[in-house]
mmCIF file of C-alpha atoms in Angstrom:
data_model
loop_
_atom_site.group_PDB
_atom_site.id
_atom_site.type_symbol
_atom_site.label_atom_id
_atom_site.label_comp_id
_atom_site.label_asym_id
_atom_site.label_seq_id
_atom_site.Cartn_x
_atom_site.Cartn_y
_atom_site.Cartn_z
ATOM 1 C CA UNK F 1 42.070 -40.792 67.636
ATOM 2 C CA UNK F 2 42.673 -40.638 63.921
ATOM 3 C CA UNK F 3 46.315 -40.797 62.287
ATOM 4 C CA UNK F 4 48.251 -41.916 59.832
ATOM 5 C CA UNK F 5 52.090 -42.923 59.231
ATOM 6 C CA UNK F 6 54.101 -43.342 56.219
ATOM 7 C CA UNK F 7 56.444 -45.790 57.532
ATOM 8 C CA UNK F 8 59.266 -44.410 55.070
ATOM 9 C CA UNK F 9 60.629 -40.825 54.832
ATOM 10 C CA UNK F 10 62.829 -41.728 51.980
ATOM 11 C CA UNK F 11 62.555 -44.592 49.371
ATOM 12 C CA UNK F 12 65.202 -45.294 46.478
ATOM 13 C CA UNK F 13 64.701 -47.749 43.663
ATOM 14 C CA UNK F 14 66.159 -48.169 40.338
ATOM 15 C CA UNK F 15 64.242 -47.667 37.498
ATOM 16 C CA UNK F 16 62.215 -50.382 36.121
ATOM 17 C CA UNK F 17 62.112 -52.052 39.765
ATOM 18 C CA UNK F 18 58.751 -52.397 41.818
ATOM 19 C CA UNK F 19 57.900 -49.408 43.618
ATOM 20 C CA UNK F 20 56.413 -49.775 47.516
ATOM 21 C CA UNK F 21 55.124 -46.976 49.318
ATOM 22 C CA UNK F 22 53.746 -47.798 52.792
ATOM 23 C CA UNK F 23 51.279 -46.002 54.752
ATOM 24 C CA UNK F 24 48.814 -46.824 57.979
ATOM 25 C CA UNK F 25 46.027 -44.903 59.542
ATOM 26 C CA UNK F 26 44.275 -45.554 62.460
ATOM 27 C CA UNK F 27 40.625 -44.281 62.532
ATOM 28 C CA UNK F 28 37.286 -44.890 65.130
ATOM 29 C CA UNK F 29 35.185 -44.438 61.565
ATOM 30 C CA UNK F 30 35.345 -45.504 58.108
ATOM 31 C CA UNK F 31 38.066 -43.337 56.272
ATOM 32 C CA UNK F 32 38.520 -42.316 52.879
ATOM 33 C CA UNK F 33 42.658 -42.648 52.101
ATOM 34 C CA UNK F 34 43.841 -41.120 49.000
ATOM 35 C CA UNK F 35 47.938 -41.042 47.502
ATOM 36 C CA UNK F 36 48.954 -37.670 46.528
ATOM 37 C CA UNK F 37 52.022 -36.829 44.609
ATOM 38 C CA UNK F 38 53.992 -33.343 44.670
ATOM 39 C CA UNK F 39 57.031 -32.640 42.299
ATOM 40 C CA UNK F 40 59.526 -30.113 43.055
ATOM 41 C CA UNK F 41 58.035 -26.298 43.285
ATOM 42 C CA UNK F 42 54.010 -27.637 42.658
ATOM 43 C CA UNK F 43 51.232 -28.507 44.344
ATOM 44 C CA UNK F 44 49.571 -32.061 44.946
ATOM 45 C CA UNK F 45 48.051 -34.212 42.672
ATOM 46 C CA UNK F 46 45.500 -37.040 43.401
ATOM 47 C CA UNK F 47 46.750 -40.086 42.224
ATOM 48 C CA UNK F 48 44.132 -42.518 43.325
ATOM 49 C CA UNK F 49 41.490 -42.808 46.257
ATOM 50 C CA UNK F 50 39.689 -45.164 48.126
ATOM 51 C CA UNK F 51 36.291 -44.847 49.194
ATOM 52 C CA UNK F 52 34.754 -47.930 50.646
ATOM 53 C CA UNK F 53 34.186 -49.492 47.038
ATOM 54 C CA UNK F 54 36.731 -51.788 45.721
ATOM 55 C CA UNK F 55 39.748 -52.481 47.903
ATOM 56 C CA UNK F 56 42.271 -52.830 45.002
ATOM 57 C CA UNK F 57 42.184 -49.174 43.547
ATOM 58 C CA UNK F 58 44.161 -47.914 40.616
ATOM 59 C CA UNK F 59 45.361 -44.581 40.041
ATOM 60 C CA UNK F 60 46.641 -43.020 37.249
ATOM 61 C CA UNK F 61 50.427 -43.607 35.792
ATOM 62 C CA UNK F 62 50.354 -47.181 36.206
ATOM 63 C CA UNK F 63 49.865 -46.508 40.242
ATOM 64 C CA UNK F 64 47.927 -48.853 42.415
ATOM 65 C CA UNK F 65 47.333 -49.376 46.153
ATOM 66 C CA UNK F 66 45.104 -52.034 48.278
ATOM 67 C CA UNK F 67 43.501 -50.953 51.178
ATOM 68 C CA UNK F 68 43.289 -53.655 53.900
ATOM 69 C CA UNK F 69 40.913 -53.105 56.862
ATOM 70 C CA UNK F 70 42.600 -55.512 58.973
ATOM 71 C CA UNK F 71 45.958 -54.698 58.828
ATOM 72 C CA UNK F 72 44.799 -50.619 58.541
ATOM 73 C CA UNK F 73 47.087 -49.988 55.903
ATOM 74 C CA UNK F 74 46.912 -48.250 52.050
ATOM 75 C CA UNK F 75 50.227 -49.487 50.691
ATOM 76 C CA UNK F 76 50.926 -47.940 47.590
ATOM 77 C CA UNK F 77 52.700 -49.777 44.414
ATOM 78 C CA UNK F 78 54.201 -49.364 41.007
ATOM 79 C CA UNK F 79 55.229 -52.509 39.197
ATOM 80 C CA UNK F 80 58.081 -50.778 37.216
ATOM 81 C CA UNK F 81 59.735 -47.475 38.237
ATOM 82 C CA UNK F 82 60.061 -44.683 35.509
ATOM 83 C CA UNK F 83 62.796 -41.511 36.177
ATOM 84 C CA UNK F 84 59.597 -39.067 36.130
ATOM 85 C CA UNK F 85 58.127 -40.925 39.233
ATOM 86 C CA UNK F 86 60.708 -39.327 41.438
ATOM 87 C CA UNK F 87 58.537 -36.906 43.631
ATOM 88 C CA UNK F 88 57.343 -36.252 47.500
ATOM 89 C CA UNK F 89 54.370 -38.963 48.128
ATOM 90 C CA UNK F 90 51.564 -38.268 50.711
ATOM 91 C CA UNK F 91 49.421 -40.708 52.494
ATOM 92 C CA UNK F 92 45.887 -38.634 52.997
ATOM 93 C CA UNK F 93 42.756 -39.518 55.345
ATOM 94 C CA UNK F 94 39.824 -37.826 55.568
ATOM 95 C CA UNK F 95 36.148 -38.357 56.378
ATOM 96 C CA UNK F 96 33.060 -37.150 55.106
ATOM 97 C CA UNK F 97 31.453 -36.334 58.298
ATOM 98 C CA UNK F 98 33.745 -33.408 58.901
ATOM 99 C CA UNK F 99 34.730 -30.671 56.651
ATOM 100 C CA UNK F 100 38.195 -29.594 58.377
ATOM 101 C CA UNK F 101 39.415 -33.442 59.444
ATOM 102 C CA UNK F 102 41.827 -34.284 56.835
ATOM 103 C CA UNK F 103 44.990 -36.065 58.046
ATOM 104 C CA UNK F 104 48.219 -35.810 55.951
ATOM 105 C CA UNK F 105 50.927 -38.331 56.173
ATOM 106 C CA UNK F 106 54.706 -36.718 56.424
ATOM 107 C CA UNK F 107 55.596 -37.784 53.160
ATOM 108 C CA UNK F 108 57.717 -40.150 51.276
ATOM 109 C CA UNK F 109 60.668 -39.079 48.825
ATOM 110 C CA UNK F 110 60.943 -41.337 46.416
ATOM 111 C CA UNK F 111 64.156 -41.313 44.137
ATOM 112 C CA UNK F 112 64.482 -43.486 40.809
ATOM 113 C CA UNK F 113 68.252 -44.598 40.247
ATOM 114 C CA UNK F 114 68.844 -44.643 36.285
ATOM 115 C CA UNK M 1 41.102 -31.313 36.339
ATOM 116 C CA UNK M 2 41.221 -28.774 38.947
ATOM 117 C CA UNK M 3 40.756 -25.292 38.040
ATOM 118 C CA UNK M 4 41.790 -23.625 41.340
ATOM 119 C CA UNK M 5 44.729 -20.659 40.688
ATOM 120 C CA UNK M 6 47.515 -19.211 42.759
ATOM 121 C CA UNK M 7 49.136 -15.599 42.462
ATOM 122 C CA UNK M 8 51.800 -14.980 42.889
ATOM 123 C CA UNK M 9 54.050 -18.233 42.662
ATOM 124 C CA UNK M 10 56.618 -16.819 43.648
ATOM 125 C CA UNK M 11 57.224 -13.914 45.896
ATOM 126 C CA UNK M 12 60.754 -12.437 47.386
ATOM 127 C CA UNK M 13 59.668 -9.511 49.991
ATOM 128 C CA UNK M 14 61.441 -7.362 52.267
ATOM 129 C CA UNK M 15 60.375 -7.693 56.137
ATOM 130 C CA UNK M 16 57.478 -5.805 57.315
ATOM 131 C CA UNK M 17 56.020 -5.750 54.370
ATOM 132 C CA UNK M 18 52.043 -6.584 53.578
ATOM 133 C CA UNK M 19 51.410 -9.439 51.269
ATOM 134 C CA UNK M 20 48.290 -10.807 49.695
ATOM 135 C CA UNK M 21 48.228 -14.585 48.471
ATOM 136 C CA UNK M 22 45.230 -14.300 45.943
ATOM 137 C CA UNK M 23 43.750 -18.534 45.768
ATOM 138 C CA UNK M 24 40.677 -18.817 43.234
ATOM 139 C CA UNK M 25 39.216 -21.250 41.885
ATOM 140 C CA UNK M 26 36.079 -22.226 39.026
ATOM 141 C CA UNK M 27 34.764 -25.544 40.756
ATOM 142 C CA UNK M 28 32.348 -23.641 42.959
ATOM 143 C CA UNK M 29 33.333 -25.431 46.064
ATOM 144 C CA UNK M 30 32.147 -24.578 49.103
ATOM 145 C CA UNK M 31 35.086 -25.904 51.341
ATOM 146 C CA UNK M 32 38.327 -24.195 50.580
ATOM 147 C CA UNK M 33 41.818 -24.343 52.713
ATOM 148 C CA UNK M 34 45.302 -22.879 53.111
ATOM 149 C CA UNK M 35 48.280 -25.188 53.983
ATOM 150 C CA UNK M 36 51.786 -24.007 55.149
ATOM 151 C CA UNK M 37 54.690 -26.345 53.912
ATOM 152 C CA UNK M 38 58.355 -26.228 54.289
ATOM 153 C CA UNK M 39 60.561 -27.860 52.092
ATOM 154 C CA UNK M 40 60.674 -31.346 52.679
ATOM 155 C CA UNK M 41 57.860 -31.155 55.208
ATOM 156 C CA UNK M 42 54.514 -32.540 55.981
ATOM 157 C CA UNK M 43 51.627 -30.142 55.101
ATOM 158 C CA UNK M 44 49.690 -27.880 58.256
ATOM 159 C CA UNK M 45 46.230 -26.651 57.966
ATOM 160 C CA UNK M 46 46.498 -23.266 59.105
ATOM 161 C CA UNK M 47 42.718 -21.637 57.913
ATOM 162 C CA UNK M 48 39.637 -23.605 56.452
ATOM 163 C CA UNK M 49 36.443 -21.951 55.464
ATOM 164 C CA UNK M 50 33.118 -23.680 55.136
ATOM 165 C CA UNK M 51 32.048 -21.138 52.928
ATOM 166 C CA UNK M 52 30.988 -17.784 51.980
ATOM 167 C CA UNK M 53 31.459 -15.416 55.242
ATOM 168 C CA UNK M 54 32.629 -18.465 57.380
ATOM 169 C CA UNK M 55 36.497 -18.782 58.041
ATOM 170 C CA UNK M 56 37.718 -21.286 60.965
ATOM 171 C CA UNK M 57 41.655 -21.097 61.928
ATOM 172 C CA UNK M 58 43.237 -24.573 61.554
ATOM 173 C CA UNK M 59 46.078 -26.710 63.170
ATOM 174 C CA UNK M 60 49.029 -24.394 62.875
ATOM 175 C CA UNK M 61 48.408 -21.491 64.668
ATOM 176 C CA UNK M 62 49.289 -18.447 62.143
ATOM 177 C CA UNK M 63 49.579 -14.536 62.274
ATOM 178 C CA UNK M 64 48.073 -14.558 58.963
ATOM 179 C CA UNK M 65 44.310 -13.961 58.337
ATOM 180 C CA UNK M 66 41.707 -14.869 55.558
ATOM 181 C CA UNK M 67 38.613 -13.851 54.085
ATOM 182 C CA UNK M 68 35.800 -15.270 51.975
ATOM 183 C CA UNK M 69 33.792 -12.560 50.547
ATOM 184 C CA UNK M 70 33.031 -14.706 47.585
ATOM 185 C CA UNK M 71 32.685 -18.305 46.985
ATOM 186 C CA UNK M 72 35.529 -18.145 43.945
ATOM 187 C CA UNK M 73 38.263 -16.169 46.527
ATOM 188 C CA UNK M 74 39.523 -17.501 49.519
ATOM 189 C CA UNK M 75 42.897 -14.919 49.748
ATOM 190 C CA UNK M 76 45.526 -15.026 52.704
ATOM 191 C CA UNK M 77 46.816 -11.913 53.936
ATOM 192 C CA UNK M 78 50.336 -10.948 55.783
ATOM 193 C CA UNK M 79 49.629 -7.770 57.544
ATOM 194 C CA UNK M 80 53.396 -7.256 58.329
ATOM 195 C CA UNK M 81 55.811 -10.099 57.005
ATOM 196 C CA UNK M 82 59.005 -11.427 58.933
ATOM 197 C CA UNK M 83 61.710 -14.053 57.549
ATOM 198 C CA UNK M 84 59.877 -16.623 59.973
ATOM 199 C CA UNK M 85 56.918 -16.444 57.429
ATOM 200 C CA UNK M 86 59.256 -18.005 54.511
ATOM 201 C CA UNK M 87 57.378 -20.989 53.699
ATOM 202 C CA UNK M 88 55.045 -22.584 50.822
ATOM 203 C CA UNK M 89 51.245 -22.101 50.767
ATOM 204 C CA UNK M 90 49.210 -23.643 49.114
ATOM 205 C CA UNK M 91 45.347 -23.843 48.830
ATOM 206 C CA UNK M 92 42.937 -26.308 48.006
ATOM 207 C CA UNK M 93 38.629 -26.833 47.679
ATOM 208 C CA UNK M 94 37.036 -29.624 48.257
ATOM 209 C CA UNK M 95 34.091 -30.493 46.649
ATOM 210 C CA UNK M 96 30.557 -32.276 47.214
ATOM 211 C CA UNK M 97 28.693 -35.073 45.612
ATOM 212 C CA UNK M 98 25.222 -35.184 46.069
ATOM 213 C CA UNK M 99 25.369 -32.953 48.793
ATOM 214 C CA UNK M 100 27.657 -35.002 51.049
ATOM 215 C CA UNK M 101 31.237 -33.946 51.245
ATOM 216 C CA UNK M 102 33.763 -35.536 48.540
ATOM 217 C CA UNK M 103 36.959 -36.655 49.925
ATOM 218 C CA UNK M 104 39.713 -35.629 47.828
ATOM 219 C CA UNK M 105 41.174 -31.900 47.598
ATOM 220 C CA UNK M 106 42.326 -29.748 44.470
ATOM 221 C CA UNK M 107 45.136 -28.025 44.968
ATOM 222 C CA UNK M 108 46.318 -24.959 43.336
ATOM 223 C CA UNK M 109 50.202 -25.023 42.810
ATOM 224 C CA UNK M 110 51.167 -22.936 45.522
ATOM 225 C CA UNK M 111 53.061 -19.701 46.342
ATOM 226 C CA UNK M 112 56.657 -19.792 47.554
ATOM 227 C CA UNK M 113 57.046 -16.809 50.274
ATOM 228 C CA UNK M 114 60.627 -15.315 50.663
ATOM 229 C CA UNK M 115 60.918 -12.948 53.358
ATOM 230 C CA UNK M 116 64.525 -11.502 53.383
#
């Protein structure tokens, strides 16, 4: 069965320190993996995506993620947090073969301390 | 940048009213989706469409209905709103590349519905 798990519901870091948001997936097929960010009262914005090319994916706003097949993980990182990074982050898995098979993680709320 | 628009952004109405949430896109995507999201919670798929005249119910049961008469529009209707319908509703599209589905979804900014 396909699933996606975000291991932390809430992460709090100090401004200027590294960010790590963890995501694990379970899939019988080759998935595409995405990270989205959602600011309050907004829709979801794509941060980055993995679609079977390079395993280290760079996204917008300094974020990047590494696809590790052996660990079935796709963790999101950023070297130095900024106050504007405070938001909800969703890890998403989808499959090219199915129009409706898109699975969202439960979300991780990132807080940034001054 | 995605061109997908939702109106209204915010709506407060009384119980029993009929409401329609509009979603329109200018990207020509066939696949469109409606998600329901309670504050601070995950997204739940309530409806999707493969194209014109094609609609399906999603994973979460919903009393809402949708239609897809034109590629650009995917409106969601509640015939008789109730307080339990209070939520944020997000519309999304999914594109294709070379005839194959691309993975990413493009989202509108959402419609926040409050039923009193």
